[in-house]
Each structure stands twice: as structure tokens, then as C-alpha cells.
XYZ file of C-alpha atoms in Angstrom:
622
model
C 75.135 99.437 66.210
C 77.301 97.136 68.311
C 74.314 96.125 70.418
C 72.266 95.331 67.300
C 75.056 93.203 65.889
C 75.377 91.297 69.165
C 71.642 90.513 69.107
C 71.768 89.323 65.480
C 73.325 85.844 66.164
C 70.713 85.205 68.890
C 67.926 86.314 66.528
C 69.228 84.025 63.774
C 69.381 80.994 66.077
C 65.865 81.707 67.364
C 64.534 82.169 63.817
C 66.173 78.927 62.692
C 64.420 76.946 65.449
C 61.100 78.774 65.023
C 60.947 78.243 61.241
C 61.840 74.602 61.693
C 59.103 74.045 64.282
C 56.492 75.770 62.119
C 57.470 74.062 58.839
C 58.336 70.678 60.411
C 62.049 71.031 59.489
C 62.067 70.359 55.708
C 65.684 69.604 54.760
C 66.044 71.877 51.689
C 64.527 74.855 53.480
C 66.545 74.361 56.687
C 69.801 73.804 54.786
C 69.368 76.980 52.764
C 68.190 78.995 55.755
C 70.983 77.807 58.047
C 73.845 78.200 55.575
C 72.526 81.554 54.358
C 72.291 82.998 57.851
C 75.694 81.505 58.739
C 77.284 83.232 55.743
C 75.716 86.511 56.804
C 76.960 86.080 60.369
C 80.605 85.711 59.318
C 81.241 89.463 58.774
C 79.123 90.238 61.840
C 81.285 88.024 64.082
C 84.481 89.403 62.552
C 83.339 92.939 63.379
C 82.340 91.955 66.911
C 85.675 90.266 67.408
C 87.508 93.337 66.133
C 85.557 95.493 68.613
C 86.133 92.922 71.395
C 82.366 92.457 71.683
C 82.100 88.779 70.701
C 81.372 86.571 73.711
C 80.869 82.812 73.771
C 77.123 83.415 73.588
C 77.340 85.065 70.159
C 79.865 82.461 68.980
C 77.624 79.647 70.247
C 74.558 80.947 68.438
C 76.525 81.399 65.198
C 78.055 77.921 65.436
C 74.605 76.422 66.057
C 73.132 78.091 62.940
C 76.086 76.943 60.803
C 75.990 73.435 62.294
C 72.239 73.174 61.694
C 72.526 74.251 58.066
C 75.379 71.793 57.409
C 73.479 68.954 59.100
C 70.460 69.361 56.825
C 72.648 69.892 53.740
C 75.049 66.974 54.208
C 73.002 64.473 56.196
C 69.279 65.205 56.117
C 68.442 61.666 57.225
C 71.051 61.516 59.979
C 72.471 64.690 61.516
C 69.638 66.768 60.105
C 67.076 64.460 61.629
C 68.861 64.673 65.008
C 68.770 68.483 64.903
C 65.105 68.436 63.930
C 64.328 66.096 66.835
C 65.877 68.286 69.517
C 67.065 71.672 68.164
C 67.054 73.368 71.572
C 69.110 70.540 73.070
C 71.653 70.900 70.245
C 71.825 74.653 70.843
C 72.566 74.270 74.549
C 74.952 71.426 73.782
C 76.958 73.739 71.538
C 77.008 76.404 74.280
C 78.113 73.803 76.823
C 81.040 72.744 74.619
C 82.147 76.329 73.989
C 82.052 77.069 77.730
C 83.536 73.833 79.098
C 86.208 72.905 76.553
C 88.387 76.069 76.050
C 89.631 76.230 79.687
C 90.777 72.610 79.415
C 93.174 73.635 76.635
C 94.336 76.945 78.106
C 91.633 79.041 76.453
C 89.663 81.918 78.004
C 87.066 81.436 80.699
C 83.443 81.990 79.656
C 82.754 84.806 82.127
C 86.084 86.609 81.565
C 84.701 88.479 78.555
C 81.941 90.026 80.666
C 84.083 90.510 83.797
C 86.747 92.445 81.893
C 84.121 94.959 80.791
C 83.521 95.989 84.400
C 86.938 95.514 86.021
C 90.282 97.268 85.394
C 93.069 95.533 83.554
C 95.302 95.769 86.606
C 93.378 92.966 88.354
C 92.891 90.593 85.411
C 95.930 88.498 86.353
C 95.221 88.347 90.081
C 94.358 85.066 91.753
C 91.045 86.417 93.041
C 89.864 87.461 89.559
C 90.878 84.146 88.001
C 89.320 82.000 90.740
C 86.020 83.902 90.637
C 85.731 83.500 86.867
C 86.815 79.867 86.961
C 84.077 79.052 89.457
C 81.428 81.013 87.563
C 82.401 79.368 84.268
C 81.976 75.955 85.885
C 78.500 76.918 87.087
C 77.487 78.171 83.623
C 78.742 74.972 82.023
C 76.502 73.012 84.414
C 73.547 75.290 83.622
C 73.930 74.817 79.866
C 74.215 71.051 80.378
C 71.035 71.115 82.482
C 69.237 73.115 79.770
C 70.291 70.564 77.152
C 69.026 67.692 79.329
C 65.737 69.526 79.862
C 65.247 69.851 76.115
C 65.968 66.119 75.687
C 63.485 64.975 78.321
C 60.410 64.883 75.993
C 62.278 62.351 73.854
C 62.510 59.911 76.749
C 58.804 59.575 77.393
C 55.503 60.299 75.689
C 54.424 63.760 76.816
C 50.798 64.854 76.600
C 49.730 66.197 73.254
C 49.790 69.905 72.583
C 52.335 72.731 72.761
C 52.551 72.866 76.577
C 55.287 70.197 77.008
C 57.418 71.878 74.359
C 57.042 75.235 76.033
C 57.855 73.788 79.460
C 60.917 71.714 78.531
C 62.266 73.753 75.608
C 61.695 77.251 76.952
C 60.380 77.590 80.502
C 62.854 75.331 82.347
C 65.978 76.585 80.439
C 64.968 80.228 80.890
C 64.249 79.606 84.572
C 67.723 78.126 84.985
C 69.487 80.884 83.062
C 67.532 83.895 84.296
C 66.553 82.637 87.731
C 69.850 80.975 88.677
C 72.611 82.013 86.270
C 72.185 85.776 86.183
C 71.624 86.294 89.953
C 74.562 83.999 90.701
C 76.832 85.914 88.302
C 75.782 89.220 89.853
C 76.233 88.239 93.498
C 78.992 85.630 93.513
C 82.037 87.948 93.007
C 81.075 90.050 96.037
C 80.285 86.927 98.059
C 83.649 85.360 97.222
C 85.552 88.508 98.192
C 83.647 88.840 101.460
C 84.492 85.224 102.232
C 88.145 86.234 101.921
C 87.553 89.200 104.200
C 87.294 91.697 101.341
C 84.607 94.293 100.680
C 84.014 96.764 97.845
C 85.701 100.077 98.418
C 83.607 103.214 98.767
C 84.598 106.659 97.627
C 86.288 108.498 100.436
C 86.297 112.193 100.960
C 89.594 114.002 100.598
C 91.419 114.206 103.922
C 91.487 117.601 105.584
C 94.746 119.543 105.554
C 97.128 118.628 108.372
C 96.667 120.629 111.518
C 99.346 123.050 112.531
C 98.911 121.964 116.147
C 100.604 118.573 116.582
C 99.189 118.202 120.115
C 95.669 117.522 118.797
C 94.450 114.016 119.575
C 94.820 111.486 116.798
C 91.465 110.535 115.243
C 90.322 106.952 115.407
C 91.612 104.976 112.423
C 89.214 104.613 109.519
C 88.845 101.032 108.376
C 89.700 100.682 104.712
C 87.319 98.554 102.724
C 89.320 96.725 100.130
C 88.771 96.774 96.409
C 90.336 93.825 94.696
C 88.397 94.375 91.465
C 89.130 98.046 90.804
C 92.027 100.340 89.991
C 92.296 103.994 90.856
C 94.560 104.963 87.952
C 96.838 106.868 90.306
C 100.380 106.846 91.578
C 100.131 105.646 95.172
C 102.688 106.618 97.802
C 103.035 105.017 101.228
C 104.192 107.419 103.940
C 105.656 105.282 106.706
C 106.325 108.174 109.074
C 104.318 108.491 112.302
C 104.351 112.260 111.686
C 101.909 111.648 108.820
C 101.434 114.796 106.730
C 103.585 117.200 108.750
C 106.984 115.464 108.670
C 109.939 115.714 106.321
C 108.969 112.443 104.635
C 105.621 113.962 103.648
C 107.423 117.043 102.315
C 109.702 114.894 100.158
C 106.686 113.092 98.709
C 104.973 116.406 97.978
C 108.025 117.571 95.997
C 107.003 115.020 93.368
C 103.428 116.241 93.031
C 103.861 119.367 90.808
C 105.749 117.442 88.112
C 103.404 114.453 88.279
C 100.300 116.613 87.995
C 101.869 118.597 85.188
C 102.261 115.303 83.330
C 98.641 114.366 84.024
C 99.097 111.925 86.915
C 97.386 112.127 90.298
C 99.354 111.352 93.441
C 97.550 109.612 96.283
C 99.372 109.486 99.622
C 98.499 106.869 102.248
C 99.819 107.721 105.721
C 100.301 104.559 107.738
C 100.111 106.562 110.958
C 96.381 107.041 110.295
C 95.658 103.366 109.635
C 94.934 100.358 111.792
C 97.640 97.795 111.051
C 98.411 95.200 113.707
C 101.776 93.580 114.254
C 102.739 90.462 112.335
C 102.664 87.493 114.746
C 104.660 85.166 112.506
C 101.953 82.485 112.357
C 102.603 81.648 108.672
C 98.893 81.511 107.755
C 99.471 84.048 104.973
C 101.937 81.680 103.297
C 99.690 78.661 103.628
C 96.381 80.328 102.714
C 97.586 83.198 100.554
C 96.190 85.888 102.858
C 96.532 87.133 106.409
C 93.710 86.360 108.822
C 93.965 89.703 110.675
C 90.964 91.900 109.635
C 92.469 95.390 109.549
C 93.472 98.009 106.969
C 96.557 96.253 105.641
C 95.155 94.145 102.825
C 93.133 97.024 101.388
C 96.216 99.232 101.209
C 98.166 96.501 99.431
C 95.375 96.129 96.879
C 95.595 99.859 96.189
C 99.315 99.474 95.536
C 98.743 96.501 93.245
C 96.164 98.442 91.240
C 98.211 101.667 90.982
C 100.185 102.696 87.905
C 103.283 103.346 90.003
C 104.299 102.757 93.622
C 106.258 104.949 96.044
C 107.568 103.695 99.393
C 108.744 106.454 101.730
C 110.011 106.430 105.305
C 112.394 108.353 107.585
C 115.323 106.737 109.362
C 114.644 105.568 112.928
C 117.675 103.914 114.505
C 119.212 102.876 111.173
C 115.924 101.485 109.846
C 112.337 102.335 108.946
C 109.858 103.308 111.704
C 107.695 100.692 113.394
C 104.645 101.664 111.325
C 106.455 101.001 108.043
C 108.155 97.841 109.267
C 104.831 96.398 110.427
C 103.255 97.153 107.061
C 106.131 95.497 105.212
C 106.202 92.469 107.522
C 102.498 91.911 106.965
C 103.101 91.847 103.167
C 104.697 88.410 103.282
C 101.664 86.869 101.549
C 102.741 88.758 98.402
C 106.476 88.348 99.005
C 106.579 84.920 97.349
C 104.070 85.797 94.627
C 105.589 87.938 91.839
C 102.720 89.923 90.362
C 103.734 89.588 86.735
C 103.604 93.379 86.413
C 106.546 95.698 85.858
C 105.379 99.150 86.807
C 107.824 101.816 87.982
C 108.424 102.722 91.598
C 110.440 105.054 93.813
C 111.979 104.729 97.251
C 112.288 107.805 99.517
C 114.083 108.292 102.809
C 115.201 111.220 104.964
C 117.530 111.242 107.951
C 118.812 113.757 110.458
C 122.369 112.447 110.225
C 122.903 109.051 108.566
C 121.238 105.894 107.238
C 118.986 107.417 104.568
C 120.810 105.735 101.670
C 120.604 102.295 103.291
C 116.907 102.698 104.149
C 116.068 103.903 100.629
C 117.903 100.926 99.153
C 115.985 98.618 101.501
C 112.644 100.072 100.370
C 113.700 99.886 96.725
C 114.378 96.160 97.078
C 110.862 95.626 98.441
C 109.054 97.374 95.579
C 108.836 94.053 93.730
C 106.415 92.777 96.395
C 103.848 95.212 94.995
C 104.642 94.513 91.324
C 107.054 97.434 90.810
C 110.729 98.032 90.067
C 112.862 100.944 91.189
C 113.637 103.818 88.841
C 115.653 105.547 91.542
C 115.841 106.712 95.132
C 115.250 110.143 96.649
C 117.221 110.836 99.819
C 117.861 113.924 101.905
C 119.267 115.178 105.204
C 117.087 117.339 107.427
C 117.703 118.104 111.089
C 114.333 119.753 111.767
C 110.947 120.206 110.073
C 111.683 121.497 106.581
C 115.372 122.095 107.349
C 116.711 120.266 104.302
C 120.391 120.504 103.540
C 120.648 121.758 99.954
C 116.906 122.216 99.471
C 117.245 123.312 95.820
C 119.243 120.178 94.965
C 116.690 117.946 96.703
C 113.815 119.587 94.833
C 115.630 119.244 91.510
C 116.291 115.572 92.203
C 112.619 115.048 93.088
C 111.491 116.666 89.826
C 113.927 114.506 87.829
C 112.680 111.318 89.476
C 109.062 112.308 88.923
C 109.794 112.743 85.217
C 111.552 109.357 85.146
C 108.514 107.808 86.804
C 106.128 109.351 84.265
C 108.343 108.394 81.335
C 108.487 104.797 82.521
C 104.678 104.679 82.787
C 103.962 106.272 79.415
C 106.604 104.358 77.481
C 106.119 101.111 79.434
C 109.838 101.263 80.012
C 111.774 98.519 81.748
C 115.145 98.773 83.434
C 117.904 96.183 82.871
C 117.650 92.969 84.862
C 119.956 92.647 87.868
C 121.545 89.724 89.660
C 119.257 90.441 92.631
C 116.271 89.414 90.493
C 118.106 86.296 89.375
C 118.883 85.332 92.981
C 115.245 85.885 93.998
C 113.974 83.730 91.131
C 116.467 80.964 91.849
C 115.985 80.880 95.617
C 112.262 81.577 95.986
C 111.457 79.485 92.918
C 113.361 76.557 94.437
C 111.703 77.065 97.822
C 108.199 77.291 96.351
C 108.745 74.156 94.290
C 110.194 72.321 97.298
C 107.156 73.152 99.462
C 104.526 72.878 96.706
C 102.722 70.076 98.538
C 103.100 71.716 101.921
C 103.032 75.177 103.400
C 103.677 76.955 100.070
C 101.012 75.201 97.997
C 99.222 78.504 97.357
C 102.461 80.162 96.246
C 103.170 77.229 93.905
C 99.746 77.568 92.260
C 100.441 81.265 91.712
C 103.799 80.541 90.036
C 102.185 77.873 87.890
C 99.309 80.098 86.767
C 101.649 82.901 85.663
C 104.247 80.504 84.232
C 106.969 82.112 86.361
C 108.855 78.856 86.924
C 109.307 78.172 83.208
C 112.429 80.284 82.842
C 114.135 83.360 84.268
C 113.385 85.445 81.166
C 109.699 84.549 81.550
C 109.830 85.699 85.185
C 111.412 89.081 84.406
C 109.386 89.575 81.230
C 112.454 90.245 79.094
C 113.983 88.181 76.301
C 117.593 87.281 75.668
C 118.991 89.223 72.709
C 120.174 87.100 69.765
C 123.948 86.823 69.890
C 126.199 88.043 67.114
C 127.499 85.374 64.747
C 130.650 83.924 66.267
C 133.589 83.622 63.856
C 135.624 80.702 65.146
C 138.100 81.077 62.303
C 138.859 84.670 63.282
C 139.343 83.644 66.902
C 141.813 80.887 65.950
C 143.757 83.271 63.711
C 143.945 85.827 66.522
C 145.225 83.204 68.986
C 147.807 81.895 66.503
C 149.055 85.417 65.866
C 149.471 86.076 69.610
C 151.352 82.783 70.047
C 153.652 83.556 67.102
C 154.367 87.070 68.386
C 155.130 85.758 71.873
C 157.507 83.082 70.484
C 159.277 85.641 68.325
C 159.661 87.963 71.298
C 161.134 85.207 73.482
C 163.516 84.156 70.691
C 164.819 87.720 70.551
C 163.977 88.170 66.899
C 163.550 91.772 65.854
C 162.146 92.749 62.496
C 164.517 94.501 60.218
C 164.143 98.241 60.369
C 162.056 99.630 57.557
C 163.955 101.923 55.239
C 163.343 105.597 55.500
C 160.527 106.736 53.285
C 161.425 108.357 50.016
C 159.721 111.567 48.989
C 157.456 109.524 46.708
C 156.466 107.345 49.679
C 155.836 110.157 52.118
C 152.232 110.328 51.047
C 150.253 107.927 53.261
C 146.701 106.829 54.205
C 146.089 109.990 56.223
C 146.220 111.915 52.956
C 143.706 109.677 51.114
C 140.397 111.306 50.339
C 138.614 108.236 48.975
C 138.784 104.505 49.541
C 140.018 103.950 45.994
C 142.835 106.436 46.567
C 143.658 104.656 49.837
C 143.940 101.247 48.150
C 146.108 102.763 45.425
C 148.445 104.064 48.186
C 148.650 100.761 50.090
C 151.479 99.336 47.887
C 153.576 102.367 48.882
C 153.524 101.163 52.485
C 154.229 97.506 51.645
C 157.047 96.008 53.772
C 158.894 93.341 51.718
C 160.958 92.199 54.733
C 157.761 91.328 56.644
C 156.246 89.713 53.544
C 159.199 87.398 52.815
C 158.199 84.913 50.145
C 154.469 85.649 50.544
C 152.385 85.213 47.408
C 148.760 86.228 47.796
C 145.918 88.261 46.303
C 143.536 90.323 48.451
C 140.302 91.373 46.772
C 138.304 94.419 47.973
C 134.604 94.695 47.184
C 133.785 98.284 48.144
C 130.226 99.599 48.611
C 128.531 102.619 50.164
C 129.661 106.034 48.993
C 131.915 104.280 46.434
C 131.239 101.112 44.498
C 134.068 99.201 42.856
C 136.078 95.970 42.959
C 139.893 95.895 43.008
C 142.655 93.716 44.420
C 146.170 93.882 45.777
C 148.612 91.404 44.237
C 151.520 90.510 46.536
C 154.404 88.403 45.200
C 158.249 88.354 45.194
C 158.449 91.089 47.831
C 156.261 93.489 45.866
C 152.647 94.684 46.028
C 150.617 96.275 43.260
C 147.095 97.685 42.994
C 144.968 96.131 40.218
C 141.527 97.263 39.079
C 138.798 94.617 38.984
C 138.518 91.174 40.569
C 141.111 88.421 40.577
C 140.473 84.853 39.496
C 141.451 83.187 42.753
C 141.734 85.588 45.706
C 143.275 84.325 48.945
C 141.224 86.833 50.930
C 138.056 88.781 50.055
C 137.169 91.914 52.033
C 133.648 93.335 51.639
C 133.451 96.777 53.174
C 131.684 100.131 52.934
C 134.135 102.733 51.631
C 133.838 104.960 54.689
C 134.525 102.050 57.073
C 137.791 100.933 55.461
C 138.916 104.539 55.097
C 138.253 105.157 58.835
C 140.106 101.949 59.814
C 143.133 102.840 57.712
C 143.294 106.350 59.178
C 143.053 105.043 62.754
C 139.651 106.625 63.282
C 138.060 103.215 63.874
C 139.462 100.103 65.515
C 139.823 97.492 62.790
C 139.297 94.457 65.001
C 136.259 95.988 66.719
C 134.794 96.936 63.337
C 135.255 93.375 62.105
C 133.754 91.783 65.224
C 130.877 94.264 65.050
C 130.083 93.227 61.488
C 130.894 96.593 59.939
C 132.864 94.742 57.258
C 133.148 91.052 56.392
C 135.943 88.803 55.158
C 136.213 85.354 53.643
C 139.214 83.204 52.866
C 142.565 83.260 54.678
C 141.811 85.396 57.738
C 145.404 85.049 58.973
C 146.342 87.245 56.029
C 144.061 89.970 57.390
C 145.733 89.630 60.798
C 149.113 90.365 59.139
C 148.025 93.614 57.498
C 149.617 95.733 60.213
C 153.092 94.259 59.622
C 152.687 93.844 55.839
C 151.859 97.517 55.354
C 154.089 98.958 58.102
C 156.595 100.668 55.833
C 156.743 104.401 56.342
C 154.727 104.320 59.558
């Protein structure tokens, strides 16, 4: 059904031109035919768009049919006549506009729709994918322009009579350009472009044989990895930086993750650097300037596997307080990606094992480098082992490995992110400044990468997280709090001591702790009123209670007395709006009153300084 619907816009455009040629483009007929087919194509295009099947070709054909119908309906002697004179040229002109104009305004590239059907999502944001599609879109724009010019050529001279010129210029030449140039170019150019960069399609590789129990066997010649920049393996990829390959303690730590990962439905692919051909970094800087290293070995293909993976694991033992030479060489050669944040935030792990010391530092070092491959650390797995398999506290190490594997899976499935750290801020500030400083020099390629992903717009754009909206700031409450502290400090320095509250009478012994409801609590508050602290205070505090109880009442304070009054007051000095359970918890000391207020659990309006005095005003009997 989807295929039939995709063909329908092309069939309508073809029918529109064919009917016009046969009937000599009568305006009423063409207007009705064009607008009728355009109306019928609207639900078709909406369905194709919903299914992500609508390319610029289908949109172009639909726009042409609608444009043709409108031209004959609104301007039969002008626009309609122009369409009748060169309908094929108008069709290719519409296609040219839809291909050439959107990229100029940040829209999608023409060939992206087709490329995304055959390539994994993991590579859609890579430079290689974008450059290939940008170049192919430019070529297709030129082809559509050439087809339009071909269809216009009969108008510039008097062609021989008969249908042959029409067939040649309207059909044969455009089809020759599209089918003879466009399609072969689209099919072959991506592979050509990757080979020009030193990349080749990856081929399926047989599973490696189990490690030999005899370590003295000669090492096989390294197998050259053929890179795959336009594919993703859908796996969790681990790099084993140990020269012992599959028989060392590092390999055993990695394998501790496998049962949990496979139980959760994820495959673990381990790449042992000891089996690969990776030459030393010579520090030439070509990778910074050109965006890739010129050395044709296995390194770039391995990095592409990491970039395409769903999660990344970097693992290495400790050799003289650091990673082994194999791992260090691999990391050094990754500088081309070190200045190019990938715009992905997939989870990663760092693993290290030592005979005595240094495993924590090495694991932290590897964790910091996960960002080079588009990952962030969800944790580190470390262990001590003095000989093959001689782990100290093996059960604890295995339990930790299982926990980290579950964290890794959870982060993948839930697309979880960890909180941003100052290390990410420092990287963005420093590298962003450096890339911008050298944008016209050695780091021009890095600058283009940052520009394409919009990484230099802001730090939150770089980390892919947004700042949370702040809580409303109550300046009045802050000023009242400061004034109260100043007054208390002055009183303390002046040596003033509040008069001792009289001993509670039996009638006053009942306090807030005994209240069962908020109403009962407010009725008790006058019993704890301290007239000495109140002085000549005259004020009314209105409570608007909601939640489990719903009522309005107020406390009237005057002439050293306080009384509870049902209902609102005409002119309250302070209004407190609170859920019943909140005010009851505050009064009983089960909730901090200031924290509850700042957290918005209850609100106040009016004289906030009166609220700040509640503790001293109702201190009697405490």
C-alpha cells in the first residue's frame, strides 16, 4: 500500500501533462483536473508523511499538480499559458526549488530521506554522512536544473515538425540525465567518498576462536579492519587494552559483564588491541587539520565501531601506573575525535585491574576519555589480582560487575543521563575557546564540526541538558529574614532578655502537640500567646485552610490578647494560605516552617515580618 501511495503523486503529475498535451491544455479542463487531483493528494501526502515515506520527489509532483491547477484557474491567459507552453520545464523547476532551497534555510537535504532508509541512526549526525548527502543534493539540484533547461530548449528555436523533438527534449534527455547520471552517481558516490578518506565497507567477520591455553603459540598476523562509517552493529563494544588479549585478568573482568548484558538482551563485542595493527602516533597534527589520521591501519575502523555502538567500555590493566602501550597508542591516535564532541550521550564503563596499586587512577583516566567516543561514564570497575584469575574478593568483584552491567542497560533503555560535572564545563570552555581561536587555521575542521552541531551556542546545548526553571524568589521574605537577624543580634548585644513566660496553668497545658486537626490547632494558638513579646501589637492574621480541611478563620491580636475568630476579617495584616496537613506538621515540629515556605508548600501575603515573629508571639508554655 505504501508503495502504491508513493507512486500516486508521480502518476497524477504524468496524467496532468499527458491530458494537457492530448487536449491542447484547455483552461477549464486543466483547472478542474489539477485542483481535483491536488485535493485527492492531500490525504495521500499526509499518510506518507506520517509513515515517513514522503520524499521531495512525491512533494514535488504534488506541488506541480496543485500549481498547474491554480495557474489555469486563476490566470488562464498568464500563468496557465506558461504552464501549457512548457509543463515539463515547470515540473523540473519545482523539483529544483524543493531540492535547492531547503538546505539554504536549514532544512533537510534532498538525499537524506533515502540515505536514512539504508543507514543506522547512529551515523546520521556524523560529518561523513552530512558531507556525502550535501554533495549528492547539489548534484541532483544541477540535474533537475539541466532537465528544466532541456524542456525549455524547443521554445528557443523552431524545431522540426512532429512528435520527435518533444520526445527528445521533454523525455529522452531528462530521463538520460536522471537514470544515466543521477542514479549511478547516487549508488556509487558514498563508497567512493569513503574510499577517498581511506574508508571501506566492513565485511562480516567470523567469530574469533577461543583463546589458546598455550600462551607460547606465535601471535597471528593482524587482520586489517575495514571500516564502516555508515553502519551500526547494535552492540555494546568493549576495548581490551591488555597485550594478554583474551587470557588476562582484564579480559576476565570484561567477561563478568556478559551474563547480565545478554540476560537483558544486549550483545557484548570485545575488541582486543593486542590483535590489531595500530601504529604509534607521530604527533604530526594532520588529524587536527584534516579531521582524520593519514596512517592506514586498523585504528579508524575500531573508532567507528565505538561511535556506532550503543554503549562503550574501555578496559586496561595497570602498567607502571598507567595503561599499557597498546591502549595508550590507541587513545593517542584518537585525537581527531578529541576536539569533536559527537553530540551523543550513550553510557560507558571504565575497567582496570592491578596487581598492587594504580587501578583506581587508571579507571578514572579511561572514564574521562569516554567522551571522545560519544559516551559518559556510569561507573568504574576495578579489582586487584596478583596472578591469572587470582582476584581479591572475587565474589565482590563479580557483584560489582553485575551491578554496573545493569546500570549500563538501564541507561541505554531509559536514555538516562547523569548530572553534568565541572569537568564537562571546563572542556567546553577551554576546547570551545581553542577551536574558535584556530577556526581559520589548524582547527578549521574542528570549528566546522562545532558549528554544524551547534555546540558553541551554549553550554546547555553542548551537554544536551536544560537549566531547570528557578523557584520564584521572594525578596520581601528575604528582607524580613535579614531584618529579624539584625534585630536579634542588636538585642543580644544590648543585653536585653525577654521576660520569662509565666508557668502554664492547667488550662494552658494543652498545646499544639495535642491538636488532631488544623482547626483545633488554630483554636489552641491563643493559649500560647505571649503578651510580653507582643507589646502593643495590633494585627489580624487570616488563615485560608485547604486540603483535608477547608475553612477560613483569623487570629485577632490586640491589647496583649489573642483570640480565634471564625471566618475572614475585613482587613487582615497577614494572609496565610496553607493545606491543613502542612500547617499542622509545622506547628508540631514535624516540618521546618521556613523550608516549607521557601519550598512553596504554603504561601503568605501581607506583612511577612509578622510571620517571622510567630515563634516569639506564640512562645508561651513552650
